[in-house]
Tab-separated table of C-alpha atoms in Angstrom:
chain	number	residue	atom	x	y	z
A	1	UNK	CA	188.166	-129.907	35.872
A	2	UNK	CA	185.055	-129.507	37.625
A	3	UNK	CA	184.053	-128.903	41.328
A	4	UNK	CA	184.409	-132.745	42.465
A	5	UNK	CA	188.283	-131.925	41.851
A	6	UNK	CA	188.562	-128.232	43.259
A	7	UNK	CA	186.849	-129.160	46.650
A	8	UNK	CA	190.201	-130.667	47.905
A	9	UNK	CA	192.017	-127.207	47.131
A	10	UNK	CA	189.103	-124.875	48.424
A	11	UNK	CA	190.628	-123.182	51.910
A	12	UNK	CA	188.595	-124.860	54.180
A	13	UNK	CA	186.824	-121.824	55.082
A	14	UNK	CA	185.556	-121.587	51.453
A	15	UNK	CA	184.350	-125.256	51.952
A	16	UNK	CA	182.565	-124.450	55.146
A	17	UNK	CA	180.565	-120.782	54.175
A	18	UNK	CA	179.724	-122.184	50.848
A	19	UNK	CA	180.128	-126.302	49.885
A	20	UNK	CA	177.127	-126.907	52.341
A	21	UNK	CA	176.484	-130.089	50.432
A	22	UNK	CA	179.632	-130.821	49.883
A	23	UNK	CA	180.988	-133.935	48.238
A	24	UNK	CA	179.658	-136.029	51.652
A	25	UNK	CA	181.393	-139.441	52.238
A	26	UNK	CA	183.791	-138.256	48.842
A	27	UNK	CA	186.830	-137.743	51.252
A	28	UNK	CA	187.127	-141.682	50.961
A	29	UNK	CA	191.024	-142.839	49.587
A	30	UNK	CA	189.525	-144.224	46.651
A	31	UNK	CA	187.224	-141.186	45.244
A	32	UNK	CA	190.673	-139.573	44.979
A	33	UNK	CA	192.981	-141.721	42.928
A	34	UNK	CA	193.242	-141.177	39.557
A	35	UNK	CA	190.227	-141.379	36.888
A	36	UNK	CA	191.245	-142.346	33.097
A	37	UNK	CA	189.535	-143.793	30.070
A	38	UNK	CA	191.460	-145.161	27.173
A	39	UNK	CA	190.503	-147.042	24.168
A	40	UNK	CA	191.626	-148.211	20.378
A	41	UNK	CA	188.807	-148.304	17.668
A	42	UNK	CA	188.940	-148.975	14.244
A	43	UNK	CA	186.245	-147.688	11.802
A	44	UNK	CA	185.411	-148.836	7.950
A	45	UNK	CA	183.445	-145.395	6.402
A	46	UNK	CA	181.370	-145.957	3.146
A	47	UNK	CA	180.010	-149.717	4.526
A	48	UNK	CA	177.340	-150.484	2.281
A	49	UNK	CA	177.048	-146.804	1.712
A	50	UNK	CA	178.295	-143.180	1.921
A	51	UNK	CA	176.765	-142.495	4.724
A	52	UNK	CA	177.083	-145.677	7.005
A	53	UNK	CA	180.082	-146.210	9.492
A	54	UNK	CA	180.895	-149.527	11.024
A	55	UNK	CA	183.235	-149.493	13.853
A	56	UNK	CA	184.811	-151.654	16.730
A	57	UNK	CA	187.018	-151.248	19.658
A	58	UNK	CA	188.706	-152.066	23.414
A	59	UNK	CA	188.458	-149.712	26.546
A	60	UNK	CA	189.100	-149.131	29.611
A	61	UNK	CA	188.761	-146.943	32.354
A	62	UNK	CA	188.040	-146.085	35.855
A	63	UNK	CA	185.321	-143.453	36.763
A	64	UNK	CA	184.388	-142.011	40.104
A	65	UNK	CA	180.957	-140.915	41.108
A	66	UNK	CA	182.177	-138.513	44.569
A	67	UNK	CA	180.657	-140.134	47.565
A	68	UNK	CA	178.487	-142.702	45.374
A	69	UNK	CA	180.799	-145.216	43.595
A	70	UNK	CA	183.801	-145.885	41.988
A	71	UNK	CA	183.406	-147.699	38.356
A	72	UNK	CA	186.040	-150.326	36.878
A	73	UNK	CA	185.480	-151.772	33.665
A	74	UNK	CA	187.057	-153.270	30.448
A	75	UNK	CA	185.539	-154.654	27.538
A	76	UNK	CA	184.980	-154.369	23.426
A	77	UNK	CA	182.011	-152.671	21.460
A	78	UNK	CA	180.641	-152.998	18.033
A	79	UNK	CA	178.892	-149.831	16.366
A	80	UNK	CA	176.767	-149.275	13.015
A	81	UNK	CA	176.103	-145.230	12.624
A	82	UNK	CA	173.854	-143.983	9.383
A	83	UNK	CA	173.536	-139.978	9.025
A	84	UNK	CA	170.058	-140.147	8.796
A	85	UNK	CA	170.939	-135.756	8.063
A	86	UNK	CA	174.477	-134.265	8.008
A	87	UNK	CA	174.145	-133.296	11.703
A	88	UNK	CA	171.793	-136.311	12.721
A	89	UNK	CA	173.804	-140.049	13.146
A	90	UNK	CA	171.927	-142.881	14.503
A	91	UNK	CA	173.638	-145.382	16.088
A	92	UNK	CA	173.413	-149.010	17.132
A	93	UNK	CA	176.106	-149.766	19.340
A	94	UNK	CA	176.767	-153.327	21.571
A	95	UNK	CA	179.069	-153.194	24.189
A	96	UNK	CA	180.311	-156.291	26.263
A	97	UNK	CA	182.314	-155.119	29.482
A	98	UNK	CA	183.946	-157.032	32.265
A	99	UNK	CA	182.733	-154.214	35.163
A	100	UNK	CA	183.163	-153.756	38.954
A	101	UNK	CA	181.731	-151.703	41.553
A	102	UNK	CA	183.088	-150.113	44.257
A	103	UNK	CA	180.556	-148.375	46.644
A	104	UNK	CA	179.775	-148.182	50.560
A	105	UNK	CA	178.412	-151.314	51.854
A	106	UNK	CA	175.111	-148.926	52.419
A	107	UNK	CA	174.890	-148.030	48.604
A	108	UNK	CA	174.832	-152.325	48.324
A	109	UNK	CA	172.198	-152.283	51.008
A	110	UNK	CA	169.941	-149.821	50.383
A	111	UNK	CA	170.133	-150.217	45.977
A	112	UNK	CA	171.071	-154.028	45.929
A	113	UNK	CA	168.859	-155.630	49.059
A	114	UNK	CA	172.248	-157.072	50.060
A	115	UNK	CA	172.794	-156.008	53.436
A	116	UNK	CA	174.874	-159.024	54.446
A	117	UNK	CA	178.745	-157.868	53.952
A	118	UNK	CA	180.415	-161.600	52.713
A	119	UNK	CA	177.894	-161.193	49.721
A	120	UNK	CA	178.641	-157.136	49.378
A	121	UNK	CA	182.018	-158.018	48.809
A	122	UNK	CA	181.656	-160.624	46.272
A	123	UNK	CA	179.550	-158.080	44.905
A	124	UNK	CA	182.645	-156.365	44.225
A	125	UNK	CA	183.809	-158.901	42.059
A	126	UNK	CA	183.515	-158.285	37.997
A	127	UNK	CA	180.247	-158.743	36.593
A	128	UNK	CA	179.155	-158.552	32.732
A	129	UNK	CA	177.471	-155.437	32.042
A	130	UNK	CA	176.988	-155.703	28.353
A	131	UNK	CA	173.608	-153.554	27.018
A	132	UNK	CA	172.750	-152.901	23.402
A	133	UNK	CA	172.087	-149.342	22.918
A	134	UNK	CA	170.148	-147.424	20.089
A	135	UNK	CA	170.651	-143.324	19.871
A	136	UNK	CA	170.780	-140.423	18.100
A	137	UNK	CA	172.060	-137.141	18.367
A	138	UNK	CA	171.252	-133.541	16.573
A	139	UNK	CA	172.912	-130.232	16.814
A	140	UNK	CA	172.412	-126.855	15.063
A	141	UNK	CA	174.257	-124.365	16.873
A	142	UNK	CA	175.982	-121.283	15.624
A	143	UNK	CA	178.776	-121.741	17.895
A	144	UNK	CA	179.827	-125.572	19.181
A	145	UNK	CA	181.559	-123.524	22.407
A	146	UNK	CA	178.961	-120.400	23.119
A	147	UNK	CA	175.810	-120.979	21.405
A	148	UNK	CA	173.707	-118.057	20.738
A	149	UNK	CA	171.300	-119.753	18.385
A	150	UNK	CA	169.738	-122.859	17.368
A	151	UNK	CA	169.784	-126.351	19.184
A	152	UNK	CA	170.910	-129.630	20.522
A	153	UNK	CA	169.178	-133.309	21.383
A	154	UNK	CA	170.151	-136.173	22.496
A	155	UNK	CA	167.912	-139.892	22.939
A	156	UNK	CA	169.531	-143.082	23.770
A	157	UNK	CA	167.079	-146.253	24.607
A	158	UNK	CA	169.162	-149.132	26.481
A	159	UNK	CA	168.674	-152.805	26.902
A	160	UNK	CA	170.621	-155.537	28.465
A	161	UNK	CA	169.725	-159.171	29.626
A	162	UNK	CA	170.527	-162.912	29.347
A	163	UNK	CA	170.109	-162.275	25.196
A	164	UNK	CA	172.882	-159.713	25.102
A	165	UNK	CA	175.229	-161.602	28.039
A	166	UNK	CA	175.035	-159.083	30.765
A	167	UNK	CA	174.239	-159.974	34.090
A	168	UNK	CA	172.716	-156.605	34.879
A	169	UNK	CA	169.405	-156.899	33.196
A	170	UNK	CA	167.580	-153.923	32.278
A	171	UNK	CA	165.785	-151.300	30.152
A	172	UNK	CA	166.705	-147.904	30.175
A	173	UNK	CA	165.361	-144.720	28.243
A	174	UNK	CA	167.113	-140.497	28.295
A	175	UNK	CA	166.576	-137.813	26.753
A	176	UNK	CA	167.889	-134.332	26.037
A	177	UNK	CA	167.364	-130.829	24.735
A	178	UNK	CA	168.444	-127.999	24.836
A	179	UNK	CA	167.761	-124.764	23.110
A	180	UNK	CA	169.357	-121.509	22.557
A	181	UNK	CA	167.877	-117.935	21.371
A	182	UNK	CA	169.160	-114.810	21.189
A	183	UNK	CA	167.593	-112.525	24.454
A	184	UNK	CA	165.129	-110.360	22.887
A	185	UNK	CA	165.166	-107.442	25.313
A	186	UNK	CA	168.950	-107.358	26.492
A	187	UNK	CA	171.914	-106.798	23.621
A	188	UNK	CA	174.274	-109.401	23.060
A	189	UNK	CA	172.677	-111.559	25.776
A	190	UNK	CA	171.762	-115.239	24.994
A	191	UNK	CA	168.605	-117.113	26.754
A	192	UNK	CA	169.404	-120.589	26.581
A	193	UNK	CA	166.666	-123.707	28.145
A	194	UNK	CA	167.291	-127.400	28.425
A	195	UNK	CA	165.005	-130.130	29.653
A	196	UNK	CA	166.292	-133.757	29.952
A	197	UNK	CA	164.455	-136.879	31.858
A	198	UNK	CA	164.944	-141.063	31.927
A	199	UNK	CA	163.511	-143.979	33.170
A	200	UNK	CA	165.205	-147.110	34.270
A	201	UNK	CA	163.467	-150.602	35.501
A	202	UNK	CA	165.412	-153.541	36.503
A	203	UNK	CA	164.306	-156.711	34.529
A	204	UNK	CA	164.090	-160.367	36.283
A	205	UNK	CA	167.113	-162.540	36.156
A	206	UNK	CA	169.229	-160.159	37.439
A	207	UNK	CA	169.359	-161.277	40.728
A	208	UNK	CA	169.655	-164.996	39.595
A	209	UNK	CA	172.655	-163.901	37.357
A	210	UNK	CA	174.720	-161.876	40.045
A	211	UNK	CA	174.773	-164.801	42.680
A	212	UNK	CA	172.413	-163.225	45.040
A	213	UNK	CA	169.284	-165.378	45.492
A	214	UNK	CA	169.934	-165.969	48.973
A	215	UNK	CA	170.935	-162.672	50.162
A	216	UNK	CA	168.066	-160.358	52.269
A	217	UNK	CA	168.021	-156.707	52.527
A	218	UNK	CA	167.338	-154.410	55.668
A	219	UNK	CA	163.499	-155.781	55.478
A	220	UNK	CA	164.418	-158.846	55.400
A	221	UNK	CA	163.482	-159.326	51.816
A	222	UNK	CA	164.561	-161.178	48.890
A	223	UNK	CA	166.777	-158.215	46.586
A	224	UNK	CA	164.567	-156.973	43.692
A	225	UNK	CA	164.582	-154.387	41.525
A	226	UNK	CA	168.597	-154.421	41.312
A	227	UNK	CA	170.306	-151.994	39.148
A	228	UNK	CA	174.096	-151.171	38.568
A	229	UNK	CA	174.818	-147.664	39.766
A	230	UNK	CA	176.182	-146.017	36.088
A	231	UNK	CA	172.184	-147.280	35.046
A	232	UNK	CA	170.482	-144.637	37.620
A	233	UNK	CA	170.084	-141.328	37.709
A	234	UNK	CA	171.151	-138.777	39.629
A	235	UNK	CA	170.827	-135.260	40.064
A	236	UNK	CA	172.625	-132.036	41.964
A	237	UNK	CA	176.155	-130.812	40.331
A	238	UNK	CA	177.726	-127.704	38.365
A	239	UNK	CA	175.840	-129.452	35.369
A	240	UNK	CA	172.254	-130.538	37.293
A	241	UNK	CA	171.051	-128.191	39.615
A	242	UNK	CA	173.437	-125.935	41.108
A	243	UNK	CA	172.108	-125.513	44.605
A	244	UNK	CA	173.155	-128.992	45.459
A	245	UNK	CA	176.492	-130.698	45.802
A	246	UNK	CA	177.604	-133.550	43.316
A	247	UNK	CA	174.760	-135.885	43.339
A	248	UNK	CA	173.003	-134.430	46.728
A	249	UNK	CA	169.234	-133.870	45.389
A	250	UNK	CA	167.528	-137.340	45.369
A	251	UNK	CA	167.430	-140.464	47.933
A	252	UNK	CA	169.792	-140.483	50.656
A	253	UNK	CA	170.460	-141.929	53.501
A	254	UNK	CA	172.462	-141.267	56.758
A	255	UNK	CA	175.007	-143.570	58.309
A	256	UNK	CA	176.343	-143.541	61.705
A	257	UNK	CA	179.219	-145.485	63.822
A	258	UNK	CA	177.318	-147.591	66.343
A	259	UNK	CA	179.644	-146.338	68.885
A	260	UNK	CA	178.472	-142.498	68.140
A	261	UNK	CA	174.804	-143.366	68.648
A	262	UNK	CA	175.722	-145.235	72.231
A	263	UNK	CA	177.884	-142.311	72.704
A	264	UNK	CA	181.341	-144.069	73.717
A	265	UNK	CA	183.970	-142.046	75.534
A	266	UNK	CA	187.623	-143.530	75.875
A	267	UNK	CA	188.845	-142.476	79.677
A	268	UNK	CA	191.396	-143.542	82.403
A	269	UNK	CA	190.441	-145.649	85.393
A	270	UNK	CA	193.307	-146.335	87.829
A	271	UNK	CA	195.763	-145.072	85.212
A	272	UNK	CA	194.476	-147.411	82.430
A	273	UNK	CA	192.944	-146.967	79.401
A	274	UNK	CA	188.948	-147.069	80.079
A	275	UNK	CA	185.935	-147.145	78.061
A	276	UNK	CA	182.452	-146.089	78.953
A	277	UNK	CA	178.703	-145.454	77.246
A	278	UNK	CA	176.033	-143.198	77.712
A	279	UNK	CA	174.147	-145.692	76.094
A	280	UNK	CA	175.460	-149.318	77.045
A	281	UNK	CA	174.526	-153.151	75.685
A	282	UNK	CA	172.171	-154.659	76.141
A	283	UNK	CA	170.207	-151.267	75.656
A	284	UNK	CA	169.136	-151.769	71.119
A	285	UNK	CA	170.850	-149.250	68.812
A	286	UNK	CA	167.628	-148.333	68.273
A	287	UNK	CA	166.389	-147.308	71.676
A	288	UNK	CA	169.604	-145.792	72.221
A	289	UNK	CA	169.360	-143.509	69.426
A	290	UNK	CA	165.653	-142.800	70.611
A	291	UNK	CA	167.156	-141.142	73.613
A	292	UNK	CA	170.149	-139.452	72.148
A	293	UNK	CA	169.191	-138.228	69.079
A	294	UNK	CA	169.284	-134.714	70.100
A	295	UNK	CA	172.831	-134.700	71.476
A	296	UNK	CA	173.943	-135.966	68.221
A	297	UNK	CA	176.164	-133.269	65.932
A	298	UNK	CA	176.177	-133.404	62.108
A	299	UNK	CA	179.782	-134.823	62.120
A	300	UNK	CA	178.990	-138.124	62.999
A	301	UNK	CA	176.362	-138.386	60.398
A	302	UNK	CA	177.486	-139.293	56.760
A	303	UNK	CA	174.985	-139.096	53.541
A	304	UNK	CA	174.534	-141.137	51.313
A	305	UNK	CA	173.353	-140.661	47.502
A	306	UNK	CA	171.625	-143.279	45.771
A	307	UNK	CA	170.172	-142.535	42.956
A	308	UNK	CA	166.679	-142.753	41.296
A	309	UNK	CA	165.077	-144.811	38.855
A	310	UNK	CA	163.426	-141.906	37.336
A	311	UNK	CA	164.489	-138.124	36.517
A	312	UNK	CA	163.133	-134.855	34.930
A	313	UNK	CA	165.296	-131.872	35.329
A	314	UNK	CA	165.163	-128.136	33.662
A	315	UNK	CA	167.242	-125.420	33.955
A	316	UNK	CA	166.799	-121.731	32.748
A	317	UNK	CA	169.207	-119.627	32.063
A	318	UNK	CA	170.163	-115.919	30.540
A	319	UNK	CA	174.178	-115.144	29.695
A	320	UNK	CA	174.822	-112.304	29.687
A	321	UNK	CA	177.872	-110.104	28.075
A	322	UNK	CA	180.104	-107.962	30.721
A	323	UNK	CA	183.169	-106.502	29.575
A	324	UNK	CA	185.333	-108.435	26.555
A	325	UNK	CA	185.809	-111.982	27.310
A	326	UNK	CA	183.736	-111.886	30.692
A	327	UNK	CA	180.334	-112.439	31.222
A	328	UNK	CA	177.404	-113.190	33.995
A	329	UNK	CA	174.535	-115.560	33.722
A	330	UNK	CA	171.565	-115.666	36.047
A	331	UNK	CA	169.884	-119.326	36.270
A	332	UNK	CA	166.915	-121.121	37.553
A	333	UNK	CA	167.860	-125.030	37.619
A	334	UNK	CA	164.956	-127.660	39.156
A	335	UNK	CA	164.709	-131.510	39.230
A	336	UNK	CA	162.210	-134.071	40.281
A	337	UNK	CA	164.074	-137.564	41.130
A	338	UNK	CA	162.224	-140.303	42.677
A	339	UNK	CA	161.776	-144.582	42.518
A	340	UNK	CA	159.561	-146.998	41.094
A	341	UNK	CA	157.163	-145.932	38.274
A	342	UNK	CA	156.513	-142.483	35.930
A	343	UNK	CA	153.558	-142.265	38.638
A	344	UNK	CA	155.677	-142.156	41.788
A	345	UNK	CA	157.805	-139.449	40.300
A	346	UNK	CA	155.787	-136.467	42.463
A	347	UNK	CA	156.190	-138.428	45.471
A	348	UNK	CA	160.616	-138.350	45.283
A	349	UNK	CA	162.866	-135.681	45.603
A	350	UNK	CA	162.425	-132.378	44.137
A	351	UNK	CA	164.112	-128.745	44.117
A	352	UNK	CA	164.030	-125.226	42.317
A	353	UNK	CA	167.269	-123.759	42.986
A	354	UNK	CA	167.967	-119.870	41.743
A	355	UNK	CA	171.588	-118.630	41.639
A	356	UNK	CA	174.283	-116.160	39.685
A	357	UNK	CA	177.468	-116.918	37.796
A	358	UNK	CA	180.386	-115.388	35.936
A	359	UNK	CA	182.210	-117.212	32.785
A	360	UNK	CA	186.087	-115.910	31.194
A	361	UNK	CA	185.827	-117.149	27.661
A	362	UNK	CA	189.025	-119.193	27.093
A	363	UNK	CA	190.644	-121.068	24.399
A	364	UNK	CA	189.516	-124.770	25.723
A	365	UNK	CA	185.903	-123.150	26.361
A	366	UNK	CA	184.339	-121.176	29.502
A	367	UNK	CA	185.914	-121.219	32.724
A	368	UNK	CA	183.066	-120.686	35.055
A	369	UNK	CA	181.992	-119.860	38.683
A	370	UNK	CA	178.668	-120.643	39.800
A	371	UNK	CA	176.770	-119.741	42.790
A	372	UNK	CA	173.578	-121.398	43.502
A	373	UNK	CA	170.993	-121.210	46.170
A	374	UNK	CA	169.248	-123.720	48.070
A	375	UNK	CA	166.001	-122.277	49.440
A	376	UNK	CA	165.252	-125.598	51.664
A	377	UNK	CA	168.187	-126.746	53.455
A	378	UNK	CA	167.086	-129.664	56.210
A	379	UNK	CA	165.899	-132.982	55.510
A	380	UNK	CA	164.371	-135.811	57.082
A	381	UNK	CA	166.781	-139.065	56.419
A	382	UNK	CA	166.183	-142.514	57.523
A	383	UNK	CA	169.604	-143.519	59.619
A	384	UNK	CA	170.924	-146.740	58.708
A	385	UNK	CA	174.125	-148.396	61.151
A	386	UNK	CA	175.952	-151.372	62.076
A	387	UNK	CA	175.925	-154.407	64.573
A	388	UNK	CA	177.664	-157.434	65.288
A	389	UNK	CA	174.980	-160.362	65.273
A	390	UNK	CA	175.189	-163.652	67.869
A	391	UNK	CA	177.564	-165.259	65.035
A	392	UNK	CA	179.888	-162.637	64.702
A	393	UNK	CA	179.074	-161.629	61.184
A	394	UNK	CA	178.821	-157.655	60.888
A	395	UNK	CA	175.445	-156.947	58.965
A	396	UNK	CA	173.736	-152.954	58.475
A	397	UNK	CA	170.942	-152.021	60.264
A	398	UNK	CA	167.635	-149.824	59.069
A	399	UNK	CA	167.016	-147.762	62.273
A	400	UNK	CA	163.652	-146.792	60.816
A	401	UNK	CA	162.633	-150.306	60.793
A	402	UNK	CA	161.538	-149.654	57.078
A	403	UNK	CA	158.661	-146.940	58.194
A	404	UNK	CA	159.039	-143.786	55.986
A	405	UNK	CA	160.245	-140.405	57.472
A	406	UNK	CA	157.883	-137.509	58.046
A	407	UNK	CA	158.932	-133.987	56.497
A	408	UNK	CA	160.025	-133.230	59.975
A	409	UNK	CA	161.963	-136.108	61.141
A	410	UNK	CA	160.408	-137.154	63.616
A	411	UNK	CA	159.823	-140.444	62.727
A	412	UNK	CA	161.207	-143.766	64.869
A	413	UNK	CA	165.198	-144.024	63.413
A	414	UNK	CA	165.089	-140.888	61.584
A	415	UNK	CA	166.963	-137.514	61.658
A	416	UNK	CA	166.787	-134.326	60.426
A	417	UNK	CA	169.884	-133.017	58.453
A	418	UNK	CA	171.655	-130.882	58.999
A	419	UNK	CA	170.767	-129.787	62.901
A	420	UNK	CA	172.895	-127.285	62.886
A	421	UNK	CA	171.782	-123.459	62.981
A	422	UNK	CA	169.850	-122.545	59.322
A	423	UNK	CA	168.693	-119.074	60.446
A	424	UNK	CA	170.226	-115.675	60.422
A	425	UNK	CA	173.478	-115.020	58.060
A	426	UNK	CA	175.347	-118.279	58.856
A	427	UNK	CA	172.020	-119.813	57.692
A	428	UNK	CA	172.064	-118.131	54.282
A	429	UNK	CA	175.649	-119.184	53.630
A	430	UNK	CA	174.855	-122.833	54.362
A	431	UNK	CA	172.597	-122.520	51.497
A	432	UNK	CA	174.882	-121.665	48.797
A	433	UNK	CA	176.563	-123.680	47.136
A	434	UNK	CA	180.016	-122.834	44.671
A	435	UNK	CA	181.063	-124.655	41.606
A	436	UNK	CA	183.905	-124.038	39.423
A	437	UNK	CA	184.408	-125.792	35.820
A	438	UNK	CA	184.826	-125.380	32.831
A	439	UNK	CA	182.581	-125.408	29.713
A	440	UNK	CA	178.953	-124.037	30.117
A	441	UNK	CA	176.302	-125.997	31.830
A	442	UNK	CA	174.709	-127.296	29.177
């Protein structure tokens, strides 16, 4: 249970002083119906040797990213695991899947370069997403639940193309550590440190293999650099950095209703129903938001995660023991996530977010409350809407016309989010964000 799930309980006052980033665009029907995984493996121990394990299996299972996508899939995989040490396996595993996407026809737009909505939903139909995977795992704790001492790491390189069947083609790389230490100026406290980062690039094919040669993207462009959505990373969460929402620190983008930006207003004339603009056709969505970007509130305004291609993330943190089964922790969590190459990694989005938590040691691990603190709260987001062209087809529309944003939004088609008052004492509770799970961060 983690904060994607309490949100919907929260009083709505809660939501307001202290989910500023709150699960955007995750109020959708489908975000909220049930998640599940459920498989059947078999595994042959001793093959070849003591310490070799050969294993296969069917799955299923549903997964929701809140406000990003929802993931479908079914499939088989094959595994062969060697204990290179008693608490290091190493693991080839393939794994052929039958998967679907479901995502905001923006996600398709913005990620795929498929802005035209026939091909976004047969987009939606099942496509093979079948890597073969190579990792390896380590851990040398003291205590699996509440580690005081020692450490844990993770690596998993990825690769999937034409050779393995998949129609998502790519190579993928993540990594993870995380060490623990015993606080050498506080009794009984624990400082605890993990680092984790990845890289993903798209390989060619993939457009070829998805049915999407013909499809253009807000620029006009032929799609490129296409990558499912479970392949990129994201960042933001009770387990990232905890002064953003689920997914909130990285690319985003805002959508509007078309009718919100020419500012419609349903009225009576002669006793009928009646419909005027402040903004009225033939007058381009464009101009029109030029003029009324001002009188524009954050409601009407959704945004939109997408993801990065590349990720390096840290957190700090020092636990604390209170009184019996209580204790505090003070953190420092920060996270660079940006596009393209290693180089470009400066030029994304990046945060250092400082906050305070509490943690009841329980029998299924630590129920904890979180508290984290965004020191930057506004942003300048390209806004992205929708028209009807001459043919009737609906298609999405890049308001920037593909120019980049300044830091203060005040670039052609861009807006700064949120507008609303930041200052004062309603500005400092807009900036802190609450998360309650279970299990520690990391």
């Amino acid at each position: 249970l983690g904060s994607r799930q309490l949100y919907r309980a929260l009083p709505a006052g809660l939501n307001n002083a202290f989910l500023n980033d709150r699960i955007v665009g995750g109020t959708e029907p489908r975000y909220f119906l049930p998640t599940y995984t459920a498989g059947a493996e078999v595994r042959q121990r001793w093959f070849g040797s003591p310490r070799n394990t050969l294993a296969t299996g069917l799955f299923v299972h549903r997964r929701s990213s809140p406000g990003v996508f929802v993931d479908r899939g079914q499939g088989a995989n094959l595994s062969f695991t060697r204990e290179l040490t008693a608490t290091t396996p190493a693991s080839a595993t393939y794994r052929f899947e039958f998967n679907r996407v479901e995502a905001s026809e923006v996600y398709f737009c913005v990620n795929f370069g498929v802005c035209d909505l026939g091909t976004v939903s047969a987009l939606g139909r099942a496509q093979r997403l079948s890597p073969l995977a190579l990792s390896t795992s380590t851990a040398r704790v003291d205590n699996p639940l509440a580690p005081r001492r020692g450490f844990i790491g993770r690596a998993e390189l990825q690769h999937a193309s034409g050779f393995t069947l998949s129609d998502f083609r790519y190579n993928r790389i993540s990594a993870e550590l995380s060490v623990y230490r015993p606080a050498p100026f506080l009794r009984g406290a624990t400082l605890a440190a993990r680092v984790r980062g990845g890289y993903v690039v798209s390989l060619g094919g993939t457009v070829r293999a998805l049915g999407i040669e013909g499809a253009r993207g807000l620029d006009g462009a032929a799609p490129r650099d296409v990558l499912h959505p479970r392949t990129r990373f994201y960042a933001g969460g009770s387990q990232s950095v905890r002064g953003f929402g689920e997914n909130q620190l990285g690319p985003r983008v805002l959508t509007i209703a078309p009718d919100d930006i020419r500012g419609r207003v349903d009225t009576t004339l002669n006793g009928q129903p009646a419909t005027t603009y402040a903004c009225p056709e033939p007058t381009p969505l464009a101009t029109c938001f030029a003029q009324r970007r001002d009188a524009l509130g954050d409601d009407v305004f959704t945004p939109r995660p997408l993801g990065g291609t590349t990720l390096v993330e840290g957190n700090v943190e020092l636990r604390v023991p209170v009184w019996r089964e209580l204790s505090a922790a003070f953190f420092v969590d920060g996270a660079m996530l940006g596009e393209r190459s290693l180089r470009d990694l400066a030029n994304g989005a990046s945060a250092i977010t400082p906050g305070i938590g509490f943690r009841y040691r329980s029998p299924v691990g630590a129920v904890r409350a979180d508290l984290g603190f965004r020191p930057s709260l506004r942003e300048a987001l390209p806004v992205v809407t929708e028209i009807v062209d001459s043919t009737g087809a609906r298609r999405l529309v890049d308001l920037t016309g593909g120019r980049a944003c300044d830091t203060r939004g005040a670039g052609a088609g861009c807006q700064t989010f949120p507008r609303e008052n930041t200052e004062g004492w309603r500005g400092l509770a807009r900036r802190l964000v609450l998360h309650l799970s279970i299990g520690e961060a990391f």
